[in-house]
Amino acid sequence: MEVPSNSSSDYSSIPQHQHRHHHAPAHPSNPPSASPHPVDTTPVSQRLQKELMSLMMSGGDLGVSAFPDGESIFTWIGTIEGGKGTVYDGLSYKLSLRFPLDYPFKPPQVKFETMCFHPNVDQFGNICLDILQDKWSSAYDCRTILLSIQSLLGEPNPESPLNSYAAVLWNNKEDYRRMVHKQYFSGETVET
């Protein structure tokens, strides 16, 4: 018996029921998940819970604190007190922290919510700080970030300014202090 060789895909000899596409019936009670590969955020949540406990145990003794803002462990509101002996002494600043799903391998987004006149802070509250960009390490935590920003207040980097007017004014301490207080007391929150 000779079998004809046919290079083209001819399904005419295959019974109809064998080459139809079968679809599972749709179950309205089981909606499709939003992502084909859901992200397991459990390790990140556990890490953030530990950081929260650590911050709460320190009781804000270093002039920094932070707590989740609402229900999500990924969005926090932080507070830093201006360092003693700096032009920020006696002032308290509110910050927002948004932790990515791959934290601590990526840094959180941190912004000032309180107006802050500073060479390394722009009018929208964005912060130019190396550990929040290219010098980030997964060893850092929320407390490290807040302490670093607190330190940056008193020791800015005028060579890498986001606010060039503040950078120029930095060397004139009295005028600089006046601007810090003027911005702080004129508008408590940053325009977004």
Coordinates of C-alpha atoms in Angstrom, one line a residue:
M1 CA 0.0 0.0 0.0
E2 CA 1.4 3.3 -1.0
V3 CA 0.9 6.4 1.2
P4 CA 0.8 9.6 -0.8
S5 CA 3.3 12.2 0.4
N6 CA 1.7 15.5 0.9
S7 CA 3.8 18.3 2.2
S8 CA 0.9 20.8 2.5
S9 CA -1.2 20.8 5.7
D10 CA -4.3 19.0 4.5
Y11 CA -6.6 18.4 7.3
S12 CA -9.4 17.1 5.1
S13 CA -8.6 13.5 6.0
I14 CA -8.7 14.1 9.7
P15 CA -12.2 13.8 11.3
Q16 CA -13.6 17.3 12.1
H17 CA -13.7 16.8 15.9
Q18 CA -9.9 16.2 16.1
H19 CA -8.7 19.6 14.7
R20 CA -11.1 21.9 16.3
H21 CA -9.8 24.3 19.1
H22 CA -11.4 23.3 22.4
H23 CA -12.0 26.1 24.9
A24 CA -12.8 25.6 28.5
P25 CA -16.2 27.0 29.3
A26 CA -16.1 30.5 30.9
H27 CA -16.8 30.6 34.5
P28 CA -18.1 34.0 35.5
S29 CA -17.4 33.2 39.2
N30 CA -13.7 32.8 38.4
P31 CA -12.6 36.1 36.8
P32 CA -9.1 36.0 35.2
S33 CA -6.3 37.3 37.4
A34 CA -4.9 40.7 36.6
S35 CA -1.4 39.4 35.9
P36 CA -0.5 36.0 34.4
H37 CA 2.4 35.9 37.0
P38 CA 1.2 37.4 40.2
V39 CA 4.0 39.0 42.3
D40 CA 4.5 37.5 45.7
T41 CA 4.9 40.5 47.9
T42 CA 5.0 38.5 51.2
P43 CA 8.8 38.9 51.7
V44 CA 8.7 42.6 51.0
S45 CA 5.7 43.0 53.4
Q46 CA 7.5 41.1 56.1
R47 CA 10.6 43.2 55.7
L48 CA 8.6 46.4 55.9
Q49 CA 6.8 45.1 59.0
K50 CA 10.2 44.5 60.6
E51 CA 11.4 48.0 59.7
L52 CA 8.2 49.5 61.1
M53 CA 8.7 47.6 64.4
S54 CA 12.3 48.8 64.5
L55 CA 11.3 52.4 64.0
M56 CA 8.5 52.1 66.6
M57 CA 10.9 50.6 69.2
S58 CA 13.4 53.5 68.7
G59 CA 10.5 55.8 69.7
G60 CA 11.6 58.6 67.4
D61 CA 14.6 59.3 69.7
L62 CA 16.7 60.2 66.6
G63 CA 14.2 62.8 65.4
V64 CA 12.9 60.5 62.6
S65 CA 9.7 58.4 62.4
A66 CA 7.5 56.7 59.8
F67 CA 4.3 54.8 59.6
P68 CA 2.2 53.3 56.8
D69 CA -0.2 55.8 55.3
G70 CA -3.6 54.0 55.3
E71 CA -4.0 50.3 54.5
S72 CA -1.0 49.6 52.3
I73 CA 2.4 48.7 53.8
F74 CA 4.0 50.0 50.6
T75 CA 3.1 53.7 51.2
W76 CA 4.4 55.4 54.3
I77 CA 4.5 58.9 55.8
G78 CA 7.7 59.8 57.5
T79 CA 8.7 62.7 59.7
I80 CA 12.2 64.2 60.2
E81 CA 13.1 66.9 62.7
G82 CA 15.7 69.4 61.6
G83 CA 19.1 68.7 63.2
K84 CA 20.2 70.5 66.3
G85 CA 22.4 73.5 65.5
T86 CA 21.4 73.6 61.8
V87 CA 19.2 76.2 60.2
Y88 CA 16.5 73.5 60.2
D89 CA 16.6 73.2 64.0
G90 CA 13.1 73.2 65.5
L91 CA 11.4 72.5 62.2
S92 CA 9.6 69.2 61.4
Y93 CA 9.2 67.9 57.8
K94 CA 6.7 65.4 56.5
L95 CA 7.9 63.0 53.7
S96 CA 6.1 60.4 51.6
L97 CA 7.8 57.0 51.0
R98 CA 6.6 54.6 48.3
F99 CA 8.2 51.2 48.4
P100 CA 8.5 49.3 45.1
L101 CA 7.4 45.6 44.9
D102 CA 11.1 44.6 44.5
Y103 CA 12.2 46.5 47.6
P104 CA 14.9 46.3 49.1
F105 CA 16.6 45.7 45.8
K106 CA 15.3 49.0 44.5
P107 CA 15.0 52.2 46.6
P108 CA 11.7 53.7 47.6
Q109 CA 10.5 56.9 46.0
V110 CA 10.9 59.6 48.7
K111 CA 9.5 63.1 48.5
F112 CA 9.1 66.1 50.9
E113 CA 5.5 66.8 51.5
T114 CA 6.3 69.9 53.6
M115 CA 7.9 72.8 51.7
C116 CA 11.6 72.6 52.1
F117 CA 14.0 75.3 50.9
H118 CA 17.2 73.3 50.3
P119 CA 19.9 73.0 47.5
N120 CA 19.1 69.3 47.0
V121 CA 15.3 69.5 47.1
D122 CA 13.2 70.9 44.2
Q123 CA 9.9 72.8 44.4
F124 CA 7.9 69.5 44.0
G125 CA 9.7 67.9 47.0
N126 CA 12.0 65.6 44.9
I127 CA 15.3 64.9 46.7
C128 CA 18.7 64.6 45.1
L129 CA 20.5 62.1 47.4
D130 CA 22.9 59.4 46.1
I131 CA 21.5 56.6 48.3
L132 CA 18.1 57.1 46.7
Q133 CA 19.6 56.6 43.2
D134 CA 22.8 55.0 42.1
K135 CA 24.3 54.4 45.5
W136 CA 21.3 52.4 46.8
S137 CA 22.1 49.2 48.7
S138 CA 19.6 46.6 49.9
A139 CA 21.3 46.9 53.3
Y140 CA 19.6 50.3 53.8
D141 CA 16.2 50.6 55.4
C142 CA 13.6 53.3 56.1
R143 CA 15.5 54.5 59.2
T144 CA 18.8 54.8 57.2
I145 CA 16.9 56.8 54.5
L146 CA 15.3 59.2 57.0
L147 CA 18.6 59.7 59.0
S148 CA 20.4 60.4 55.7
I149 CA 17.8 63.0 54.6
Q150 CA 18.0 64.5 58.1
S151 CA 21.8 64.7 57.7
L152 CA 21.4 66.2 54.2
L153 CA 19.4 69.1 55.6
G154 CA 22.4 70.3 57.6
E155 CA 25.0 69.2 55.1
P156 CA 23.8 69.9 51.6
N157 CA 25.7 69.2 48.4
P158 CA 25.6 72.6 46.6
E159 CA 27.6 71.1 43.7
S160 CA 24.6 69.0 42.6
P161 CA 21.6 71.3 43.2
L162 CA 18.0 70.8 42.3
N163 CA 17.4 74.3 43.7
S164 CA 20.2 76.5 42.4
Y165 CA 18.9 79.6 44.3
A166 CA 19.2 77.7 47.6
A167 CA 22.7 76.5 46.5
V168 CA 23.9 80.1 45.9
L169 CA 22.3 81.4 49.1
W170 CA 23.8 78.5 51.2
N171 CA 27.0 80.5 51.9
N172 CA 25.0 83.4 53.4
K173 CA 23.6 81.7 56.5
E174 CA 21.4 84.5 57.7
D175 CA 19.6 85.0 54.3
Y176 CA 19.5 81.3 53.9
R177 CA 17.8 80.8 57.3
R178 CA 15.3 83.5 56.4
M179 CA 14.3 81.7 53.2
V180 CA 14.1 78.3 55.0
H181 CA 11.6 79.8 57.5
K182 CA 9.8 81.9 54.9
Q183 CA 9.1 78.8 52.8
Y184 CA 8.4 76.5 55.7
F185 CA 5.8 78.8 57.3
S186 CA 4.2 80.2 54.1
G187 CA 3.2 76.8 52.7
E188 CA 3.1 73.6 54.7
T189 CA 2.7 71.3 51.8
V190 CA 4.4 71.0 48.4
E191 CA 2.5 71.7 45.2
T192 CA 2.1 68.5 43.3

